[in-house]
Short mmCIF file of C-alpha atoms and ligand atoms in Angstrom, two decimals:
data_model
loop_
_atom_site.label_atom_id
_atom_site.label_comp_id
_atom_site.label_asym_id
_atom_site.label_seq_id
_atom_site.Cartn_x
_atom_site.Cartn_y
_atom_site.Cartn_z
CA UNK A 1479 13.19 18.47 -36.08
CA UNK A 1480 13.58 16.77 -32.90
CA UNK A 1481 10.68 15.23 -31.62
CA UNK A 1482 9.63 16.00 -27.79
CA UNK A 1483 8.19 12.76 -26.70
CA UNK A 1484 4.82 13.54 -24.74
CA UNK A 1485 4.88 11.35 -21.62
CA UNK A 1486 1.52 12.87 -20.10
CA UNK A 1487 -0.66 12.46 -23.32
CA UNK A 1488 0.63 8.81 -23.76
CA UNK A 1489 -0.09 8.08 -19.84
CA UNK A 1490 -3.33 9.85 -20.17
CA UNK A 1491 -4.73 7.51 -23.12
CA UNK A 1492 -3.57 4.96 -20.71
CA UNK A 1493 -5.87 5.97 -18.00
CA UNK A 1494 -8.75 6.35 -20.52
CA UNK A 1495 -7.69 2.67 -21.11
CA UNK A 1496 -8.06 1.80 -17.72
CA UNK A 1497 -10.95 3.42 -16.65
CA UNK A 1498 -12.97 1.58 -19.02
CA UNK A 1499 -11.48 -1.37 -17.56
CA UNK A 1500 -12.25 -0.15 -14.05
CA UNK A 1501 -15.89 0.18 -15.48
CA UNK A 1502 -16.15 -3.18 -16.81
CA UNK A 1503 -14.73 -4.94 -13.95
CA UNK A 1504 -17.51 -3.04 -11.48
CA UNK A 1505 -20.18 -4.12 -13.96
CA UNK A 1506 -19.13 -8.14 -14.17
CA UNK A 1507 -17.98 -8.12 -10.62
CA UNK A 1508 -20.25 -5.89 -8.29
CA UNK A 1509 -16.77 -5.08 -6.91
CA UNK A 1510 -14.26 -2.21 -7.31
CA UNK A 1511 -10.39 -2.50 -7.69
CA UNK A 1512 -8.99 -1.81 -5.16
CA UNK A 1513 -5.14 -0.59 -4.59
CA UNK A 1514 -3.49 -0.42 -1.25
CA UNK A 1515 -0.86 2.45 -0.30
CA UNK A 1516 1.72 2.14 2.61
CA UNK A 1517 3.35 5.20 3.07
CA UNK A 1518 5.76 5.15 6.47
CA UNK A 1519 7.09 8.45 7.60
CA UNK A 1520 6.75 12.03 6.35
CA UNK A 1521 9.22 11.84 3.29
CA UNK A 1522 8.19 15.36 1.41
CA UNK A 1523 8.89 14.20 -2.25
CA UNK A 1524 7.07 10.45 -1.20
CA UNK A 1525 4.07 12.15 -0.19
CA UNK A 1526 3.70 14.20 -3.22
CA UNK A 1527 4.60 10.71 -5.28
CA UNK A 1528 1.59 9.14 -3.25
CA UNK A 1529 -1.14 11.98 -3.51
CA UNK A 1530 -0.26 11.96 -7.65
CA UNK A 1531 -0.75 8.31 -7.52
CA UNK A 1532 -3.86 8.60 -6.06
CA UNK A 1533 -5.46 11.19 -8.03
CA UNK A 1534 -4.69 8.84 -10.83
CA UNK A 1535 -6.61 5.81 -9.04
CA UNK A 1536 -9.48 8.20 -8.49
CA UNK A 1537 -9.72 9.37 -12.41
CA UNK A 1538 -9.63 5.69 -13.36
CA UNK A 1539 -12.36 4.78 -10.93
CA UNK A 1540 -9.92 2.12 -8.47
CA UNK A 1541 -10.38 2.43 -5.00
CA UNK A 1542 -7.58 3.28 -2.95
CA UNK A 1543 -6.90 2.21 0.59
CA UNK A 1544 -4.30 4.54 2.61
CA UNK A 1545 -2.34 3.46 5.25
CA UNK A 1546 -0.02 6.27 6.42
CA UNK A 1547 2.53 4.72 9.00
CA UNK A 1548 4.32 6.94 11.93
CA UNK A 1549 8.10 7.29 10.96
CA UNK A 1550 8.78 4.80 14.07
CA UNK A 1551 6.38 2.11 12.81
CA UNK A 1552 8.82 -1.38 13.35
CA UNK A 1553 9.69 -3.92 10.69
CA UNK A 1554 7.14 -6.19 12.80
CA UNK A 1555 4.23 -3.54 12.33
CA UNK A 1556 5.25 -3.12 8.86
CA UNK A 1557 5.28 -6.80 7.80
CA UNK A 1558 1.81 -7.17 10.07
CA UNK A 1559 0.31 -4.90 7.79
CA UNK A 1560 1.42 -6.60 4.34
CA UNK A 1561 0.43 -9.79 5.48
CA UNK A 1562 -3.28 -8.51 6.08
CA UNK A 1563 -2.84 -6.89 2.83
CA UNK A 1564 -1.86 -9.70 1.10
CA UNK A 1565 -4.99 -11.89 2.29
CA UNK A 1566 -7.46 -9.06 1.88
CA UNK A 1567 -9.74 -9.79 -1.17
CA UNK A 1568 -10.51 -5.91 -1.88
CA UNK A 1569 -7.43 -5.75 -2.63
CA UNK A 1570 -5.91 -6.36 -5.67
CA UNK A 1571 -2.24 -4.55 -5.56
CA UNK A 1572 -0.18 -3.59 -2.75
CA UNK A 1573 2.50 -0.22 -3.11
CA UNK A 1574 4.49 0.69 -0.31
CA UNK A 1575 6.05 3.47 -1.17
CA UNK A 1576 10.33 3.63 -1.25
CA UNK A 1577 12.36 5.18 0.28
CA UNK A 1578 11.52 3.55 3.88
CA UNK A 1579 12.81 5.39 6.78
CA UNK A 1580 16.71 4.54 7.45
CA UNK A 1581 16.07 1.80 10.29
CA UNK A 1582 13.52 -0.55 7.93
CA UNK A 1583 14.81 -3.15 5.54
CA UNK A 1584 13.17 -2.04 2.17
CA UNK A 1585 14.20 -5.45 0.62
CA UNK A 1586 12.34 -7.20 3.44
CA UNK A 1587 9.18 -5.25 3.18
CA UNK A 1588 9.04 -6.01 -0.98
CA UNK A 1589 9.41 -9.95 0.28
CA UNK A 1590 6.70 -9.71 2.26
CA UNK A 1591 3.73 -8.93 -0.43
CA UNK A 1592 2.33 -11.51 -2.05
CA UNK A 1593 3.88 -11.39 -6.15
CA UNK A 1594 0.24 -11.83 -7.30
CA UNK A 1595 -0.68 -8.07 -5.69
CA UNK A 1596 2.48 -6.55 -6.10
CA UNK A 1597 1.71 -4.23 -8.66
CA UNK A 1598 5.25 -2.37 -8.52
CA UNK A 1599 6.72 -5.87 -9.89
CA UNK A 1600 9.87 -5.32 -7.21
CA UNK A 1601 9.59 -8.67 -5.68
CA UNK A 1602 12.17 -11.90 -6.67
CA UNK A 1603 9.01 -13.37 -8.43
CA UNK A 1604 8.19 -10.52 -10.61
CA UNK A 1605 11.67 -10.02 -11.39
CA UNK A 1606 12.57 -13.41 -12.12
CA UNK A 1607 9.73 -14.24 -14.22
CA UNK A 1608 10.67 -11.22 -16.25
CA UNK A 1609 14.13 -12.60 -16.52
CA UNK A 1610 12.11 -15.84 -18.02
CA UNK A 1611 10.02 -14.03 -20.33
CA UNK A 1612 7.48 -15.27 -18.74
CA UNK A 1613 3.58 -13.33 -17.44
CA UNK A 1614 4.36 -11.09 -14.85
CA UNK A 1615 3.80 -7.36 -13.31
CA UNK A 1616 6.50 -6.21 -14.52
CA UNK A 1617 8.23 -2.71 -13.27
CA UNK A 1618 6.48 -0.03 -13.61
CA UNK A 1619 9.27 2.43 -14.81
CA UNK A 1620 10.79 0.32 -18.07
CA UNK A 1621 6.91 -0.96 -18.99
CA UNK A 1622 6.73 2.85 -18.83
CA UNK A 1623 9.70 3.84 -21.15
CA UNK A 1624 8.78 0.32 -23.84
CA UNK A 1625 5.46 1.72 -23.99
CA UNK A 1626 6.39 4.95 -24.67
CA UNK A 1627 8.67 3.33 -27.45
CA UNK A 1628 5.84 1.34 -28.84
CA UNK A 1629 3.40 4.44 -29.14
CA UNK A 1630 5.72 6.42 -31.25
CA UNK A 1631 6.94 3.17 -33.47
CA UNK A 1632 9.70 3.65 -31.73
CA UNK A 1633 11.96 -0.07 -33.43
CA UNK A 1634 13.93 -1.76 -31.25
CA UNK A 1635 14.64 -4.53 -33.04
CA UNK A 1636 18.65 -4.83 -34.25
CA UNK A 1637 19.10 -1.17 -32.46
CA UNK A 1638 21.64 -0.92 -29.72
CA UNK A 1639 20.34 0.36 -26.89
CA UNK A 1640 22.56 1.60 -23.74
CA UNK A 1641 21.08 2.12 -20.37
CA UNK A 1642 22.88 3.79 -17.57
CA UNK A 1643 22.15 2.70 -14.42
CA UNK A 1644 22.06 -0.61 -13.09
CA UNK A 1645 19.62 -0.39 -10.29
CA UNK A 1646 16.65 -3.19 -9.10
CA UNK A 1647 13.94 -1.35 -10.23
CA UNK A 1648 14.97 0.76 -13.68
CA UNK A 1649 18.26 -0.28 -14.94
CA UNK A 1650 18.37 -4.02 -14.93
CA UNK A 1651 14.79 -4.92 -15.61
CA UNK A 1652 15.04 -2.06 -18.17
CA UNK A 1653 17.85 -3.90 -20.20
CA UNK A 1654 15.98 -7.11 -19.96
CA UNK A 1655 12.98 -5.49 -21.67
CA UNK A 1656 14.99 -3.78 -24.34
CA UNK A 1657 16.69 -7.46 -25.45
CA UNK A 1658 13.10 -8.93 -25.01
CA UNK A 1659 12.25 -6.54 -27.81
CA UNK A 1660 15.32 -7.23 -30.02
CA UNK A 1661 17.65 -4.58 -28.87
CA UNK A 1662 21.31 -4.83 -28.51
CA UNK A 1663 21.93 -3.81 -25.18
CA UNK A 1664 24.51 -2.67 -23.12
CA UNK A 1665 24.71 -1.19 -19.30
CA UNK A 1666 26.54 1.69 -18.25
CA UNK A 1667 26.81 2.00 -14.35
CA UNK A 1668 29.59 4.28 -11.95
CA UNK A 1669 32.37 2.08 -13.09
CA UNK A 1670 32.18 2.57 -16.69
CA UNK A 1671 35.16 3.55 -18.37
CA UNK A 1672 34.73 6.57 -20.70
CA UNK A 1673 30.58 6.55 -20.59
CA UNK A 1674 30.21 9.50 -22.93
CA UNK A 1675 32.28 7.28 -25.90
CA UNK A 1676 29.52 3.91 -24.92
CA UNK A 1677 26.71 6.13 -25.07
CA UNK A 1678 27.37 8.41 -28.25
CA UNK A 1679 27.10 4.37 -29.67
CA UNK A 1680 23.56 4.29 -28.60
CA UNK A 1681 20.63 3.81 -31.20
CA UNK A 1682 18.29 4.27 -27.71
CA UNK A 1683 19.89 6.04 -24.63
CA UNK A 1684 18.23 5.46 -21.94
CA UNK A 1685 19.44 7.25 -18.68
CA UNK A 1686 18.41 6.23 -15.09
CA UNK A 1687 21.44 7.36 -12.70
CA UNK A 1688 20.16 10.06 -10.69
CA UNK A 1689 22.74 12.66 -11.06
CA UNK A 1690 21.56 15.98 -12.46
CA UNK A 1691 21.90 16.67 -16.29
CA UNK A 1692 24.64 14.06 -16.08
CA UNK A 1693 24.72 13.40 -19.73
CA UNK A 1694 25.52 16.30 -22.43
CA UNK A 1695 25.93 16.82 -26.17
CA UNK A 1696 29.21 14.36 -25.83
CA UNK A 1697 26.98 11.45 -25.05
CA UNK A 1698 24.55 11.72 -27.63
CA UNK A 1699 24.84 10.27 -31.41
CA UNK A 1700 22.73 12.33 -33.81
CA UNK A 1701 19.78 11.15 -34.32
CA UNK A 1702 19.52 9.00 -31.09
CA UNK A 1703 16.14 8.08 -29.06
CA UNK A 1704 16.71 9.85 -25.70
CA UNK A 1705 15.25 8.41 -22.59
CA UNK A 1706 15.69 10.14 -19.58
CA UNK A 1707 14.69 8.21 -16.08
CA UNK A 1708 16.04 10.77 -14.00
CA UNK A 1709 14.35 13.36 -11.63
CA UNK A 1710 16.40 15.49 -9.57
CA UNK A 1711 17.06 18.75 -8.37
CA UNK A 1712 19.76 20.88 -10.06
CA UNK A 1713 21.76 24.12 -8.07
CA UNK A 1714 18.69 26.50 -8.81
CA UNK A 1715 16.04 24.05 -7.25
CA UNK A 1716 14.62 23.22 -10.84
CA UNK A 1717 13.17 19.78 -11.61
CA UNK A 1718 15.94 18.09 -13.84
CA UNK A 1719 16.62 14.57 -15.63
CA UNK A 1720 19.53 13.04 -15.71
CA UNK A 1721 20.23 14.56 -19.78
CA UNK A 1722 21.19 17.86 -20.14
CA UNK A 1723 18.02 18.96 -22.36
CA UNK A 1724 19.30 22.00 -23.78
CA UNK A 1725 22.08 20.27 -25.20
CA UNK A 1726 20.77 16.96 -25.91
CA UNK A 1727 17.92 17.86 -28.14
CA UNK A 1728 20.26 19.57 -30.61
CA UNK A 1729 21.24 16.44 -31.43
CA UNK A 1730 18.66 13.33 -30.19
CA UNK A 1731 15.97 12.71 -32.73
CA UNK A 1732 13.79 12.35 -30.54
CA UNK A 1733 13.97 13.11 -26.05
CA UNK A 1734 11.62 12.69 -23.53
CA UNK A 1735 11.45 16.05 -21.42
CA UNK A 1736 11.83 16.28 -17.26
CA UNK A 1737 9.13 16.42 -16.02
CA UNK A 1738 6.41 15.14 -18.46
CA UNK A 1739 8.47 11.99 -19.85
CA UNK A 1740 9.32 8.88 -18.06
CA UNK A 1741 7.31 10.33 -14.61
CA UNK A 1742 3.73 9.72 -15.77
CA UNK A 1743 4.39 6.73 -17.61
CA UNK A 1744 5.28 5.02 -14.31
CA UNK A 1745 1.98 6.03 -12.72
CA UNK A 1746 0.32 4.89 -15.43
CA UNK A 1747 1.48 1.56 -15.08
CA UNK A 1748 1.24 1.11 -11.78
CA UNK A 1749 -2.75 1.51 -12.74
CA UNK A 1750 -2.31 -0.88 -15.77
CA UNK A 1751 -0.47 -3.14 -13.13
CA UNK A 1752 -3.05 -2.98 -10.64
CA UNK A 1753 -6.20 -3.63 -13.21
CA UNK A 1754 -4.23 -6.67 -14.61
CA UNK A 1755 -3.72 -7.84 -10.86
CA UNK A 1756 -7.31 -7.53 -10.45
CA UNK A 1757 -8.30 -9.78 -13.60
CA UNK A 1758 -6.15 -12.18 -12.96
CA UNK A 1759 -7.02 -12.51 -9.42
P1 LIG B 2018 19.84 4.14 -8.07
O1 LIG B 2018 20.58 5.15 -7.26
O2 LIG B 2018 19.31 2.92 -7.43
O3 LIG B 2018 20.79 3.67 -9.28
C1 LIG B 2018 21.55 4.59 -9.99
C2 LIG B 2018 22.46 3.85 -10.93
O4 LIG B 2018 23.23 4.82 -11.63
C3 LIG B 2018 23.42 2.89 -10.26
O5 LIG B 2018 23.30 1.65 -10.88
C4 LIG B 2018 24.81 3.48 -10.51
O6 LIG B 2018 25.77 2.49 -10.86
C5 LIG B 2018 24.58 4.40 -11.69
N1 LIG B 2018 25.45 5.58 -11.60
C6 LIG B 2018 25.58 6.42 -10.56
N2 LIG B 2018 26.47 7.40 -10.86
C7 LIG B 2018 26.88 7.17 -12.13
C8 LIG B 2018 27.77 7.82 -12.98
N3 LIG B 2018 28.43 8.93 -12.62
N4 LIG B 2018 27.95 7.30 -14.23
C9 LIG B 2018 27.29 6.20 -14.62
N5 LIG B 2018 26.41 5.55 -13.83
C10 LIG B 2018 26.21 6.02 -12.60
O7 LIG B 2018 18.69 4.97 -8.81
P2 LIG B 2018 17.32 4.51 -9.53
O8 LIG B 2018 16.34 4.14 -8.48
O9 LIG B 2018 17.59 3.57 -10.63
O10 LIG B 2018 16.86 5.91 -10.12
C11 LIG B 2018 17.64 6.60 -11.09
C12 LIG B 2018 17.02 7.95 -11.36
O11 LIG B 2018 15.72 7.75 -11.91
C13 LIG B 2018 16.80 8.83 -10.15
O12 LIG B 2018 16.93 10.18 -10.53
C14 LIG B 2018 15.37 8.56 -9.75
O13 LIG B 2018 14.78 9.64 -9.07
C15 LIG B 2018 14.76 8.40 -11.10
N6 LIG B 2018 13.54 7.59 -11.16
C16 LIG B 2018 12.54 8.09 -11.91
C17 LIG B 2018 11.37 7.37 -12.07
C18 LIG B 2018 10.31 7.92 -12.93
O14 LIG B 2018 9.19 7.52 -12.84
N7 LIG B 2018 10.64 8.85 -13.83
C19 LIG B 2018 11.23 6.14 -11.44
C20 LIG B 2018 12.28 5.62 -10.69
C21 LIG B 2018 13.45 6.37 -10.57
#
């Protein structure tokens, strides 16, 4: 029996977690957490992103502060607003939502909030320190998939693990947390020769690419942990990871579905991130 790894009852536990650290913090403090969302433009899919991420805020009991920015907002406007962000005591983590609008420098924006609020862990000084080993908010994605790992005593240890995808925010820090935790770990990305023959190797497959249902039966040794980062769109408009499902779970041992896998987990450490900002503020 393949087992269907439940991504909304693991991030729900988490935000029963959280709430009672919401609680406590109001009780010892006087003060609520408080997370700030940039949103610039009218990005459809970054909206929807946004309004799930602060639904979640609300059910924990952290108080979110929305700044919705015209699609022509500047770089200058943009960094303006971090930088009162950043020295604003209410609040304790700072989100601007990605993609940015063509003519903004995302990378820019990400340098501009302070490490100590930036609850995504995107900037050099999350990143690095992750690198190190060392405390950090670390992304929220791969936190999302270890955790998800940990719940179902998922070992990592000696296991080798193959991500594909090589990207800023999932693939590399990804790998970094799988060898943190013992893995073996290897990184697919477009160049990869033959990536069905390095994945079928994989104890732990974890898939963050982007391309619809990418990965089939030919990538997937029996009995593998399947992770699948991706959300996209396939021909028929349906909401697809980067795994083909159907044909993966015949095999995996045990597969995160899209949606209700990897997607939750991420919000739910972006609140986990944004309580631990507060705390050690
Ligand atoms: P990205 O575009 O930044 O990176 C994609 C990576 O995939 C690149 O490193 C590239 O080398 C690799 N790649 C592309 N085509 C490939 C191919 N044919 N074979 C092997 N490797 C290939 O994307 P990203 O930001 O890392 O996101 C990846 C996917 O995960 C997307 O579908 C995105 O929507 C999704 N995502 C989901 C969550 C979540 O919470 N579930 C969070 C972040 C991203």
């Amino acid at each position: 029996m393949t087992l269907i790894i439940d991504g909304n009852h693991v991030a729900a536990s988490v935000r029963e977690q959280a709430k009672r650290s919401a609680q406590d913090y109001l009780q010892q403090t006087g003060k609520s957490i408080g997370l700030a969302v940039v949103l610039v433009g009218d990005d459809p899919a970054s909206a929807v992103y946004v309004r799930m991420k602060e639904q979640d805020c609300a059910e924990v009991g952290i108080q979110t502060f929305d700044h919705r920015l015209s699609e022509e907002t500047t770089q200058d406007e943009l960094n303006q607003l971090i930088g009162k962000l950043n020295a604003d005591e209410s609040v304790h983590g700072i989100l601007v939502q990605l993609p940015l609008p063509g003519h903004l420098d995302e990378e820019a924006a990400i340098a501009q909030i302070s490490p100590e609020k930036d609850v995504d862990g995107f900037t050099a000084e999350n990143l690095g320190r992750t690198l190190r080993g060392q405390n950090a908010l670390r992304a929220c994605t791969p936190l999302g998939v270890m955790r998800l790992l940990e719940h179902y005593d998922i070992d990592t240890c000696g296991k080798h693990a193959v991500v594909v995808g090589r990207s800023t925010i999932v693939g590399k820090p990804q790998s970094l947390l799988l060898l943190e935790k013992n893995a073996t770990v290897t990184i697919c990305h477009s160049r990869t020769a033959d990536l069905p023959a390095v994945c079928r190797q994989a104890d732990i497959l974890v898939a963050a690419v982007g391309v619809a249902e990418l990965l089939g039966a030919d990538c997937i040794k029996p009995g593998a942990v399947v992770i699948d980062v991706g959300i996209n769109r396939n021909k028929e408009g349906k909401l697809v990871g980067d795994v083909d499902f159907e044909a993966a779970s015949s095999l995996a041992g045990a597969i995160t579905p899209v949606p209700g896998g990897v997607g939750p987990m991420t919000r739910a450490m972006l609140i986990e991130n944004t309580i631990q900002s507060a705390l050690d503020a």
